[in-house]
One Martini backbone bead per residue (centre of mass of N, CA, C, O) as a GRO file, in nm:
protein
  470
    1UNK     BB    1  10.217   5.227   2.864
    2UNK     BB    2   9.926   5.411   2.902
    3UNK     BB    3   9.829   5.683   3.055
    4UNK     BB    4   9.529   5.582   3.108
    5UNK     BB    5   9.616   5.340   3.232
    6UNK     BB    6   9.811   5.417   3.458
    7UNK     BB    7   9.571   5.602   3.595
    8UNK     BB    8   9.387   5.345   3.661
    9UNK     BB    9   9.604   5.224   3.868
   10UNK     BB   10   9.639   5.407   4.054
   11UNK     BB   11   9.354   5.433   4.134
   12UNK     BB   12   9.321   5.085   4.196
   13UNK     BB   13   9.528   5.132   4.448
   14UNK     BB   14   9.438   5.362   4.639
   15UNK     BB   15   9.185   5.253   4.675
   16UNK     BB   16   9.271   5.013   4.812
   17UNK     BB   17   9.445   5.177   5.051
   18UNK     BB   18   9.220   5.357   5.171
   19UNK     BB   19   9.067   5.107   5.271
   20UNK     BB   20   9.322   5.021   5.454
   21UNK     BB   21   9.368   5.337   5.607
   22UNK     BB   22   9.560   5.480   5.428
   23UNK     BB   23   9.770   5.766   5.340
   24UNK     BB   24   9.656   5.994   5.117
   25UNK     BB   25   9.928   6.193   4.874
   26UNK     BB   26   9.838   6.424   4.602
   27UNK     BB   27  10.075   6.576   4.645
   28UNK     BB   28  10.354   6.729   4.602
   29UNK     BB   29  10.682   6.748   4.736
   30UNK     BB   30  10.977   6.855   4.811
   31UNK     BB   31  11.129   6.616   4.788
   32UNK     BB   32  11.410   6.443   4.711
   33UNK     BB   33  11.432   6.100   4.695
   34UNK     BB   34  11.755   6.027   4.682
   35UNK     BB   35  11.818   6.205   4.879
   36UNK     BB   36  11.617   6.124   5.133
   37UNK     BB   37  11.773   5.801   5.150
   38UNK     BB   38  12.075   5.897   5.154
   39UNK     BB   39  12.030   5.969   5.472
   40UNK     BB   40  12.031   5.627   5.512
   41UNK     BB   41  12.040   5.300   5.673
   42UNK     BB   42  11.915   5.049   5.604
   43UNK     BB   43  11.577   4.915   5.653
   44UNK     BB   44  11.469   5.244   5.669
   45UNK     BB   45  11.473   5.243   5.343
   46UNK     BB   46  11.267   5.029   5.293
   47UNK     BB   47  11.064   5.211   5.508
   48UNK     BB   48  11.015   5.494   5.328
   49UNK     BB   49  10.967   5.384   5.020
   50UNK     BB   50  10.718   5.219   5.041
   51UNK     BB   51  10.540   5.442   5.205
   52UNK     BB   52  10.543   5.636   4.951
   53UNK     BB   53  10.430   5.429   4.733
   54UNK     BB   54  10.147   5.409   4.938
   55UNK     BB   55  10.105   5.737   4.930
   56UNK     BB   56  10.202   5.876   4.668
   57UNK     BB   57  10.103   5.970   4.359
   58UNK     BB   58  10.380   6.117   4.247
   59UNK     BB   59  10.571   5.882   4.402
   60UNK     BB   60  10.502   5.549   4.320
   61UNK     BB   61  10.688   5.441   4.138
   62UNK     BB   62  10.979   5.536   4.231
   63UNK     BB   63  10.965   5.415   4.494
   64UNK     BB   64  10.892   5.088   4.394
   65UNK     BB   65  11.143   5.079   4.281
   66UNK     BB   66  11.334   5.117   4.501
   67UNK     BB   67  11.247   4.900   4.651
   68UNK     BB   68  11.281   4.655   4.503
   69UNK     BB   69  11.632   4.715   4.492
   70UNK     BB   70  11.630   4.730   4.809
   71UNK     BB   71  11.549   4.433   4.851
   72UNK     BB   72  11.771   4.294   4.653
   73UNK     BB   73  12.007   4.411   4.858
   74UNK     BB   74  11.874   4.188   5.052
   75UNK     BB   75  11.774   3.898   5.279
   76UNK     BB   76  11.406   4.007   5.250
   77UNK     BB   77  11.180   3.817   5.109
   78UNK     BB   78  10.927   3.992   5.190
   79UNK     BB   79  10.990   4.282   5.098
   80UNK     BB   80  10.979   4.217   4.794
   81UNK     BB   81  10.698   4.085   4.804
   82UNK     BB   82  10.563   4.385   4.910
   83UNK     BB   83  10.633   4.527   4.643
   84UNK     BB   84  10.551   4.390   4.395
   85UNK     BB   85  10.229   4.363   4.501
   86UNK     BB   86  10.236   4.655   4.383
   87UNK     BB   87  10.357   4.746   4.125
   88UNK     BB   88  10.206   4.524   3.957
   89UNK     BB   89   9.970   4.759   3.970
   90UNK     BB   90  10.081   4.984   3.876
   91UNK     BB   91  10.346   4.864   3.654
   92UNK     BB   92  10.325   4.540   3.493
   93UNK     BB   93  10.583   4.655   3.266
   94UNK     BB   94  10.784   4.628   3.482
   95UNK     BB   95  11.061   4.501   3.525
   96UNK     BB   96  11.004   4.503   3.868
   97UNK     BB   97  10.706   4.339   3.790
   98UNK     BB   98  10.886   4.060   3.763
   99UNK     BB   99  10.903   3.791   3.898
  100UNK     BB  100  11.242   3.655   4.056
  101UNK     BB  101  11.254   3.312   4.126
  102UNK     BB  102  11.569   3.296   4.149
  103UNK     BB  103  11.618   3.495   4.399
  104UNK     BB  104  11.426   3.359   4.602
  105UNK     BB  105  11.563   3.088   4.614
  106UNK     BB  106  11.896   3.215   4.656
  107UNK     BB  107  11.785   3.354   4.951
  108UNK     BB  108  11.639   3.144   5.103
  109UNK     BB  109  11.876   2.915   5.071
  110UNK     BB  110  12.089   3.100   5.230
  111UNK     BB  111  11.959   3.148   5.478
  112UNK     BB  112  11.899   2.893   5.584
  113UNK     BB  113  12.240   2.795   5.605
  114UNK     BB  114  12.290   3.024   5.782
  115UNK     BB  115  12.155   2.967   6.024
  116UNK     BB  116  12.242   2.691   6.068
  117UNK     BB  117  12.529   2.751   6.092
  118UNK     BB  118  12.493   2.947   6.341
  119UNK     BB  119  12.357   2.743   6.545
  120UNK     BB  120  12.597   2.532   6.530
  121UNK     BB  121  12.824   2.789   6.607
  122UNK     BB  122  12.643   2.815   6.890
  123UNK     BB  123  12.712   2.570   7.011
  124UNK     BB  124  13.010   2.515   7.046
  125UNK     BB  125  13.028   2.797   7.241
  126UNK     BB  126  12.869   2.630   7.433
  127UNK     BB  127  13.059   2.366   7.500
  128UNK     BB  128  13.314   2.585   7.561
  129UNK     BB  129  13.235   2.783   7.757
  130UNK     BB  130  13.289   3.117   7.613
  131UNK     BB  131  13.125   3.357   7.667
  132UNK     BB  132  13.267   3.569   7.435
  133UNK     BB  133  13.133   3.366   7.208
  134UNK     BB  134  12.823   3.344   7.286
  135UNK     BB  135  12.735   3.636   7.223
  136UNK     BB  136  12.882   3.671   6.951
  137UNK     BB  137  12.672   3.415   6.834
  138UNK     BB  138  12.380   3.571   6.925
  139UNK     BB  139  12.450   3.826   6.771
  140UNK     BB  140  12.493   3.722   6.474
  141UNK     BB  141  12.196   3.562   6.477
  142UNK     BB  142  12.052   3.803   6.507
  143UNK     BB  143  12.137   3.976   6.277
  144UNK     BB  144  12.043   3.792   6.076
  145UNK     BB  145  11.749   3.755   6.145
  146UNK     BB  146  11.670   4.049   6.113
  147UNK     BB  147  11.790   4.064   5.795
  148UNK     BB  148  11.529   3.850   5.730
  149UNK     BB  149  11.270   3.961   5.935
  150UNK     BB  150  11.338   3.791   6.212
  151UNK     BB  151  11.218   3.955   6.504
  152UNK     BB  152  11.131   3.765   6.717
  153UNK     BB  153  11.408   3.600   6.722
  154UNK     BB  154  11.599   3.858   6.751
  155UNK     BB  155  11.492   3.912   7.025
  156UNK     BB  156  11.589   3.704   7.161
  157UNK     BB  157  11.883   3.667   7.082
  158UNK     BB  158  11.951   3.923   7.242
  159UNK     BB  159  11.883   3.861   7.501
  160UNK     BB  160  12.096   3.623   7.517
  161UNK     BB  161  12.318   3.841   7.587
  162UNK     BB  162  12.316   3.917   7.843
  163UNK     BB  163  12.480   3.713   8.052
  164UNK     BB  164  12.717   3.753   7.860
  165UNK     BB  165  12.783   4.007   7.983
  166UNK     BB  166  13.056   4.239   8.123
  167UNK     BB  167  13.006   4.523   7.992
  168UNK     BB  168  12.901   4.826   7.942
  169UNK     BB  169  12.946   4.775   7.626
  170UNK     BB  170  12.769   4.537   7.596
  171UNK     BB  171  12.547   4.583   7.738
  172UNK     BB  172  12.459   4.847   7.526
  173UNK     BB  173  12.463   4.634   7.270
  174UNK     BB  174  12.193   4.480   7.356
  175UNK     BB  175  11.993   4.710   7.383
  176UNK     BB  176  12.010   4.798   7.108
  177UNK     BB  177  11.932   4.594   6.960
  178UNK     BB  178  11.651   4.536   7.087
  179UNK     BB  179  11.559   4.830   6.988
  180UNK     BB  180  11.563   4.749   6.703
  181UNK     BB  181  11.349   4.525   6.707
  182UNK     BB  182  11.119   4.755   6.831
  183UNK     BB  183  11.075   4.971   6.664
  184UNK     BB  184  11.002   4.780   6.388
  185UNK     BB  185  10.714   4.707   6.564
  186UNK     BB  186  10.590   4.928   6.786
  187UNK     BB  187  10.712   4.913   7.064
  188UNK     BB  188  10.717   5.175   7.295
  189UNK     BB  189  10.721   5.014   7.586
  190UNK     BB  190  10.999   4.853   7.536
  191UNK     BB  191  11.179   5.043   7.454
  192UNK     BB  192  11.183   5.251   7.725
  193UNK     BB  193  11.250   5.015   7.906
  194UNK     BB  194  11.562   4.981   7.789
  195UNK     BB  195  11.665   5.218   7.777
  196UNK     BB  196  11.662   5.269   8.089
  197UNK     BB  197  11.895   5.058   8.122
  198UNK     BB  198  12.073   5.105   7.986
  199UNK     BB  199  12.134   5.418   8.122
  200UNK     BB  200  12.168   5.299   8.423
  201UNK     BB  201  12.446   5.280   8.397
  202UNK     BB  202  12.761   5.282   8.436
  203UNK     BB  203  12.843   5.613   8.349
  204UNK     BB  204  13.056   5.836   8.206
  205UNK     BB  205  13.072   6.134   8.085
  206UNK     BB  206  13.164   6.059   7.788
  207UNK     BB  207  12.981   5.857   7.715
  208UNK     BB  208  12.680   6.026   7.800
  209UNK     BB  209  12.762   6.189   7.557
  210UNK     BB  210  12.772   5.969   7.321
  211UNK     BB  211  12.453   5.872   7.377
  212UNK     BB  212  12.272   6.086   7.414
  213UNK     BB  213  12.131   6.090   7.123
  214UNK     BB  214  12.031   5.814   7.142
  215UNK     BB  215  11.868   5.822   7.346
  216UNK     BB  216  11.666   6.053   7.249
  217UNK     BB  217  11.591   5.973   6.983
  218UNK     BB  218  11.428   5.734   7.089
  219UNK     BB  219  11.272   5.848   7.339
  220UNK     BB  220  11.116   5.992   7.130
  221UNK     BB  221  10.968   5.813   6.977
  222UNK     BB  222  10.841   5.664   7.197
  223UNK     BB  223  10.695   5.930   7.265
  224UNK     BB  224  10.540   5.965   6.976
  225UNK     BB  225  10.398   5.720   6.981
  226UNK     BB  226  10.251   5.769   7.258
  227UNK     BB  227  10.136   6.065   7.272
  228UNK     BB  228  10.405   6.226   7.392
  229UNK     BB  229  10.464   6.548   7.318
  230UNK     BB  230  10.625   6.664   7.536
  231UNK     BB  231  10.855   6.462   7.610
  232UNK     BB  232  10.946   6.422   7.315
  233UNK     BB  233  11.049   6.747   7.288
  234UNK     BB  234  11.259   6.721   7.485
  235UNK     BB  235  11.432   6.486   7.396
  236UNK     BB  236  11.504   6.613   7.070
  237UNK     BB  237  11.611   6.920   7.232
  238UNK     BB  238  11.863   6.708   7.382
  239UNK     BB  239  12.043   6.542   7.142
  240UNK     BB  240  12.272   6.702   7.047
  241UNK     BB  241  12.493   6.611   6.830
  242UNK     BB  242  12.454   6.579   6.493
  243UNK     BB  243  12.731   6.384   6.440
  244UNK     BB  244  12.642   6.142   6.646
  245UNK     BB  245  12.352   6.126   6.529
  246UNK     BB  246  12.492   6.017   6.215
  247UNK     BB  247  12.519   5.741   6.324
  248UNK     BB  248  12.165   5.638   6.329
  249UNK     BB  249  12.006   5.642   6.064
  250UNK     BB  250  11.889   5.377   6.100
  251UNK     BB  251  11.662   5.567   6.226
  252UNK     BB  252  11.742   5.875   6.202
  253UNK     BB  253  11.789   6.213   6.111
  254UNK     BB  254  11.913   6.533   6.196
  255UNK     BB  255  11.622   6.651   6.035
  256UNK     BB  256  11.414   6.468   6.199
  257UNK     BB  257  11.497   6.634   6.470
  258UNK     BB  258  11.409   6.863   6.396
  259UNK     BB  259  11.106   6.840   6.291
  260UNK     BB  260  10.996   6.704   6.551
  261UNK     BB  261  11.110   6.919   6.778
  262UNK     BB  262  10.967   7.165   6.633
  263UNK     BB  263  10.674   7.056   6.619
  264UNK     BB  264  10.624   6.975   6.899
  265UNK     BB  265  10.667   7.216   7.052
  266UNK     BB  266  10.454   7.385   6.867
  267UNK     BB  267  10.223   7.222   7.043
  268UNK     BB  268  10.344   7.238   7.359
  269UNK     BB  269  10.467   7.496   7.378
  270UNK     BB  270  10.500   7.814   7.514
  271UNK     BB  271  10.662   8.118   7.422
  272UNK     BB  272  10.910   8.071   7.630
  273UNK     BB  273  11.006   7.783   7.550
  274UNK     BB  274  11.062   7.837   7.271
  275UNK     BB  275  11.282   8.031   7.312
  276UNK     BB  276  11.465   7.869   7.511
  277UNK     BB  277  11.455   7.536   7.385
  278UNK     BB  278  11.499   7.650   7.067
  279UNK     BB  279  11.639   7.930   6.987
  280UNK     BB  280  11.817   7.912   7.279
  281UNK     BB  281  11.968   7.656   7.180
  282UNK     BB  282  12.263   7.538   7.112
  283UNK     BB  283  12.246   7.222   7.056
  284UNK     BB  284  11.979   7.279   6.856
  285UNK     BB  285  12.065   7.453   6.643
  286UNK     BB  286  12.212   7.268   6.437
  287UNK     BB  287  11.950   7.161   6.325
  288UNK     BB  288  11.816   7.414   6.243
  289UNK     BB  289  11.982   7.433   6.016
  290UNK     BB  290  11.875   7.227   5.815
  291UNK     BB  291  11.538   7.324   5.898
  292UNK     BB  292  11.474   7.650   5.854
  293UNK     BB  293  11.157   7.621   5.833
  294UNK     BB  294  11.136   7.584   6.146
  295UNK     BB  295  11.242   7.794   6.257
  296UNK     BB  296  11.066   8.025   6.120
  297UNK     BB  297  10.792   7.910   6.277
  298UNK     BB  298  10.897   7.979   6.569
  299UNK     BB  299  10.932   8.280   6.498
  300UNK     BB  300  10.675   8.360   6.444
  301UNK     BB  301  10.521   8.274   6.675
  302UNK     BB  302  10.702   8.410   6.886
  303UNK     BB  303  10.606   8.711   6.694
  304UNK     BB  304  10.318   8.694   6.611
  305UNK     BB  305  10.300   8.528   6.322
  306UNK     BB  306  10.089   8.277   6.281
  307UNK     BB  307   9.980   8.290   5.956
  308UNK     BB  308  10.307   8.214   5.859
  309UNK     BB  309  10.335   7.964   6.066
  310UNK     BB  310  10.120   7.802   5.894
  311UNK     BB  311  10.187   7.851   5.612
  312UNK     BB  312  10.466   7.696   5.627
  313UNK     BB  313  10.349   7.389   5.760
  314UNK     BB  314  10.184   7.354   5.526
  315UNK     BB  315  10.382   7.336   5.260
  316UNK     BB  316  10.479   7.038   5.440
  317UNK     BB  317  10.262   6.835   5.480
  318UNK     BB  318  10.354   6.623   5.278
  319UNK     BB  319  10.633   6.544   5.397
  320UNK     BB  320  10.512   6.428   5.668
  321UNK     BB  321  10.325   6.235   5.563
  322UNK     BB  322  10.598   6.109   5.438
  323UNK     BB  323  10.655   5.969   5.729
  324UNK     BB  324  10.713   5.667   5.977
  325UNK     BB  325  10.632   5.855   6.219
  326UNK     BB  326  10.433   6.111   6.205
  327UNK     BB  327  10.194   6.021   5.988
  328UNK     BB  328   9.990   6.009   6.249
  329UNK     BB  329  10.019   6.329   6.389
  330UNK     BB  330   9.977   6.546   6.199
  331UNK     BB  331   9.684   6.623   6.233
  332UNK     BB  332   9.703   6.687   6.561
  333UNK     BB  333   9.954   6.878   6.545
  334UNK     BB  334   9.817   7.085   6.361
  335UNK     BB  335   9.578   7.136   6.557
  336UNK     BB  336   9.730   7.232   6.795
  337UNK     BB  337   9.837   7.497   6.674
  338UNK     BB  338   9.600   7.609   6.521
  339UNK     BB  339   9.482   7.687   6.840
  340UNK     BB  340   9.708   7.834   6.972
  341UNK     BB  341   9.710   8.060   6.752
  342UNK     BB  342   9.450   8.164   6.819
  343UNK     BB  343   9.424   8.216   7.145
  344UNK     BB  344   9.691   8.432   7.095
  345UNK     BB  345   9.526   8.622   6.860
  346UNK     BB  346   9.318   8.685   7.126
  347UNK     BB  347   9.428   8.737   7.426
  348UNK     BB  348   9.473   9.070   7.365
  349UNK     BB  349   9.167   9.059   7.412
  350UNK     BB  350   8.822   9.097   7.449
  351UNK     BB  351   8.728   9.132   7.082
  352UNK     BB  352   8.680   8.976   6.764
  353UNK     BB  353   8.611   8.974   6.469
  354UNK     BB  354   8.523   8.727   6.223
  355UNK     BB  355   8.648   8.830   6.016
  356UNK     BB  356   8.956   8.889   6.100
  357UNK     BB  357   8.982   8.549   6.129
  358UNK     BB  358   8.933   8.465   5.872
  359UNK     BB  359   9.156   8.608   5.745
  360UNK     BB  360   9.370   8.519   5.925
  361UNK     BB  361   9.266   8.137   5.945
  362UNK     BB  362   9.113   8.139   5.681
  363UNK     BB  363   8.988   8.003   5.378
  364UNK     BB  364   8.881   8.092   5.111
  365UNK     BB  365   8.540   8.103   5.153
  366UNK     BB  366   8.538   8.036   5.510
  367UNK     BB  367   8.483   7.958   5.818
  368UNK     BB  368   8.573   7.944   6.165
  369UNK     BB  369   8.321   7.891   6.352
  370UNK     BB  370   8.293   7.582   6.409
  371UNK     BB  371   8.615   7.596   6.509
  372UNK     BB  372   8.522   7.734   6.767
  373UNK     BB  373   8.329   7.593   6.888
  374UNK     BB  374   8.470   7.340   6.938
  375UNK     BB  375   8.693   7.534   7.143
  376UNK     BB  376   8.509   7.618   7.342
  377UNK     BB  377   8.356   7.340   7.429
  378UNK     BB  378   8.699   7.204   7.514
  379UNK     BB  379   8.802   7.495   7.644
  380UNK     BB  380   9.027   7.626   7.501
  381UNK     BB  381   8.831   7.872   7.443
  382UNK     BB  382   8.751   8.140   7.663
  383UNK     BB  383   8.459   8.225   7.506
  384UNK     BB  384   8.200   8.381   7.280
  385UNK     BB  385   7.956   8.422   7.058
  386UNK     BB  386   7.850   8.700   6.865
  387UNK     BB  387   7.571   8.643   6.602
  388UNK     BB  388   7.496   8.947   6.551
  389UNK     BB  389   7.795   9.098   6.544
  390UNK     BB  390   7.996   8.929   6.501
  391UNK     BB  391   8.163   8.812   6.817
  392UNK     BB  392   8.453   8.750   7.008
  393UNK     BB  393   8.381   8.704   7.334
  394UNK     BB  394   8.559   8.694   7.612
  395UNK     BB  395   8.559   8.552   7.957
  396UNK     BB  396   8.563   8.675   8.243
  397UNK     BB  397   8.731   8.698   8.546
  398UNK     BB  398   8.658   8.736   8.889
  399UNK     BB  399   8.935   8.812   9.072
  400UNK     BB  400   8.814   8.921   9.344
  401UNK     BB  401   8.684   8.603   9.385
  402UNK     BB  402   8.970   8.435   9.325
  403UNK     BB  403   9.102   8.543   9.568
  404UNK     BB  404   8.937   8.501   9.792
  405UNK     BB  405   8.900   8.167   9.717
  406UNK     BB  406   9.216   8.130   9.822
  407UNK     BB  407   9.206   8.263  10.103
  408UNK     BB  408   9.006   8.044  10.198
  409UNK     BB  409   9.181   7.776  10.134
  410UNK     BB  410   9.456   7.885  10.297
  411UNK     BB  411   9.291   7.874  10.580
  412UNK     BB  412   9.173   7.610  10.609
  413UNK     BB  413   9.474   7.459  10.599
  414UNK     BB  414   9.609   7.591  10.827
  415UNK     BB  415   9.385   7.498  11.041
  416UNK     BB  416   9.429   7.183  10.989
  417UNK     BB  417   9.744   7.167  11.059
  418UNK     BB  418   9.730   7.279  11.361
  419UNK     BB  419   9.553   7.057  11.459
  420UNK     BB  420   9.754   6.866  11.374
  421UNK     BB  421  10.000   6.956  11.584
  422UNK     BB  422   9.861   6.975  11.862
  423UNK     BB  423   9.742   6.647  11.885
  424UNK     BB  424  10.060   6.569  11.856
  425UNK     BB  425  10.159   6.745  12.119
  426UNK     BB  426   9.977   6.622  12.301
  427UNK     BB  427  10.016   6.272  12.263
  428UNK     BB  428  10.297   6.339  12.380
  429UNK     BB  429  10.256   6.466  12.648
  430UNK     BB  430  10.051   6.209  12.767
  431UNK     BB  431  10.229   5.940  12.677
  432UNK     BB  432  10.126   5.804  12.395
  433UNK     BB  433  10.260   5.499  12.271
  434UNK     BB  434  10.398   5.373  12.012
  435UNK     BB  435  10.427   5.069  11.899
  436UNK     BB  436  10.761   5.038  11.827
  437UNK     BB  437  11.011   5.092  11.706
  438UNK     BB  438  11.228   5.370  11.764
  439UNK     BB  439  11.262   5.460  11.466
  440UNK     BB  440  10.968   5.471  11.365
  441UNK     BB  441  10.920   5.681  11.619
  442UNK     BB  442  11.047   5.909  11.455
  443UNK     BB  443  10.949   5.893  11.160
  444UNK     BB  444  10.631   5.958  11.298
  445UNK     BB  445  10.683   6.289  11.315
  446UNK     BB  446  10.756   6.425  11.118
  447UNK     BB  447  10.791   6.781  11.066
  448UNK     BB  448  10.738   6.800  11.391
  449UNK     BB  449  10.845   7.016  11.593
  450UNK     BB  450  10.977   6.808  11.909
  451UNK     BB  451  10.856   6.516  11.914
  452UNK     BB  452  11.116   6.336  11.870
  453UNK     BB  453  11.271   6.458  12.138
  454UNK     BB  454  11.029   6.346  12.355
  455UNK     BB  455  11.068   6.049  12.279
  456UNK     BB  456  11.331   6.006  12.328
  457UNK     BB  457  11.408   6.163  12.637
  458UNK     BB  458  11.147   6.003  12.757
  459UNK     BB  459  11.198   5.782  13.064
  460UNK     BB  460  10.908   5.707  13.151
  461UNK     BB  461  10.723   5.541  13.250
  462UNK     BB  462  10.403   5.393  13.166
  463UNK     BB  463  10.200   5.572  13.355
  464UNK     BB  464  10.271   5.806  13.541
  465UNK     BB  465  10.070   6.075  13.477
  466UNK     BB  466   9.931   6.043  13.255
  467UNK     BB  467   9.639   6.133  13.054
  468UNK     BB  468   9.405   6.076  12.843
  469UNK     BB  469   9.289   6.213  12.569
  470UNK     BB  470   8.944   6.222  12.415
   0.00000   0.00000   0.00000
């Protein structure tokens, strides 16, 4: 095939994804395809594989050939079906591009027999009423349905393993299967909630170190999935030894968790937090190591160099496109940083010419005068524009009218209280009895000191001498 035969399938490959919606990355990355792949194992290689080949306009055909021997390596059917229907557009004359039907035919066939296998010998198991054959059971066909891509089969069955479960780490067996085809569906609020089951169980110290780096790294996912970036960020920079971390691969790696704790931590954390929480945090450095480039920049952010902390993150910007989880905040989380640098780089002035920040976050020949229009209006940046003068000026608060306004609204508060405090020690004065138990009567005098004391030990009748105060 010809290049320029090639680069017209290329075309009408990529405007047909463009049109679905997909994010085209014209840019080469930096990752090296072979050794970034070699990071994973499990379906989750198949599903980088994929990403890529339908992203990446330099490496859509070495992606879409790993993706389809990806396939044939596994028993998804539809995995081959779907890597298949890309290549053939992109390069027909490719031996993976000529469709395979002796192996459709005899993996379709063996998972059938296999899974009939599985559920025949899950009915023995239930005949037998042994409890611990019929989980290991449950799980075996869960595992199956999973690995030839039938997650909702397989997420029922791994949830009938819960009755059989009998001790903790059955309980946690069960969840992470759960989870593993959770994540798989992009269900970010199923996550949360196994998660959260799983680890609320009685576990040893040593248990919940080992489980640790598991536990934080989906709930990061799930909660970088649902854009919750500030916990999501806590998650990641929690997640403990990154040797522990390695063993969950097929979810993501060690370099995952620093890309994703040090990009989120610098879209949503303040300069004191970066400090605290990634540079100076040390189950976090081990990752950071992997990742120097994260490192950098967020030590150039915390010393105030914020153009080279930008420029650091755009070199990578094609690498981020082309993750599985990242992918779809990309854009939205380089904008809050890049919001945050401009904020933090006006902070210690007044006034600011416009030339200055052109120079300093302006792309060469743009201005950035409509990017801060749009951060003045959503409240982000406090200043205004002077366009006679081309200057950026900060919009003054005066201090002494924003205490006195605080100094009334805490006298207003104090008023409320002790009124309300008198009331209540009037009520109980004049012994006028809320009827209902005891415990209740005690528990309804709030933090009034003595007024429980009061209806505690006055043993007068009803209507002795007090009058009602009206």
């Amino acid at each position: 095939m010809g290049t320029q035969q090639y680069e017209q399938n290329l075309l009408t490959f990529f405007t047909a994804m463009e049109y679905q919606g997909s994010i085209i990355v014209r840019d080469a990355p930096k990752l090296d395809l072979d050794l970034y792949v070699a990071n994973y194992r499990g379906r989750t290689r198949f599903e980088r594989l994929f990403l890529i080949g339908q992203c990446s306009v330099p490496l859509c055909l070495d992606a879409l050939k790993a993706a389809v021997a990806e396939a044939k390596n596994g028993k998804d059917v539809q995995q081959y079906r779907d890597a298949w229907e890309c290549i053939r557009i992109v390069a027909p004359d490719e031996p993976e591009a000529r469709w395979d039907e002796a192996w459709v035919a005899a993996t379709s066939k063996a998972n059938k027999d296999e899974t009939h296998r599985l559920e025949t010998q899950l009915k023995g198991y239930k005949n037998n009423l042994v409890k611990e054959s019929i989980r290991i059971g449950h799980r075996d066909l869960g595992e199956h349905l999973e690995s030839i891509g039938d997650l909702v089969g397989a997420a029922d069955t791994y949830i009938k393993m819960r009755p059989d479960a009998s001790t903790q780490s059955h309980i946690l067996d069960v969840g992470k299967h759960v989870i593993s085809t959770f994540l798989q569906k992009r269900d970010w609020a199923g996550v949360l909630a196994h998660i959260n089951k799983v680890m609320a169980g009685n576990m040893s110290n040593e248990e919940q170190t080992a489980e640790q780096p598991y536990q934080k790294m989906v709930s990061g996912l799930a909660q970088l999935g649902s854009e919750r970036y500030y916990e999501a960020a806590r998650s990641f920079l929690e997640a403990g030894d990154p040797a522990i971390c390695q063993k969950y691969n097929d979810i993501a790696s060690p370099n995952d968790i620093a890309t994703y704790g040090g990009l989120l931590a610098l879209a949503s954390m303040d300069r004191l937090e970066l400090q605290t929480r990634v540079l100076d945090n040390p189950s976090f450095r081990g990752y950071l190591e992997l990742e120097p480039h994260i490192r950098k920049a967020v030590s150039m952010f915390v010393n105030g160099r914020y153009s080279a902390c930008l420029a650091t993150l755009e070199s990578y910007r094609t690498d981020y496109l082309l993750d599985i989880y990242l992918q779809k905040h990309v854009s939205t989380l380089y904008s809050q940083i890049r919001s945050k640098c401009i904020v933090q780089y006006f902070l210690p002035f007044s006034c600011v010419t416009l030339d200055s920040l052109n120079v300093a976050f302006a792309k060469p020949g743009e201005s950035l005068e409509e990017e801060l229009i749009t951060m003045i209006r959503s409240g982000v940046l406090k200043a205004r524009i002077n366009t006679i003068d081309k200057l950026l000026v900060a919009v003054s608060t005066n201090s002494r009218v924003a205490m006195q306004t605080k100094a009334l609204e805490a006298a207003r508060n104090y008023e409320k209280e002790a009124l309300e405090r008198i009331r209540r020690m009037s009520l109980a004065a004049a012994d006028l009895e809320v009827k209902g138990s005891r415990k209740n009567i005690l528990s309804s005098s709030g933090s009034l000191p003595g007024v429980g004391e009061i209806w505690a030990d006055d043993t007068r009748p009803p209507n002795s001498g007090g009058g009602v105060m009206s």
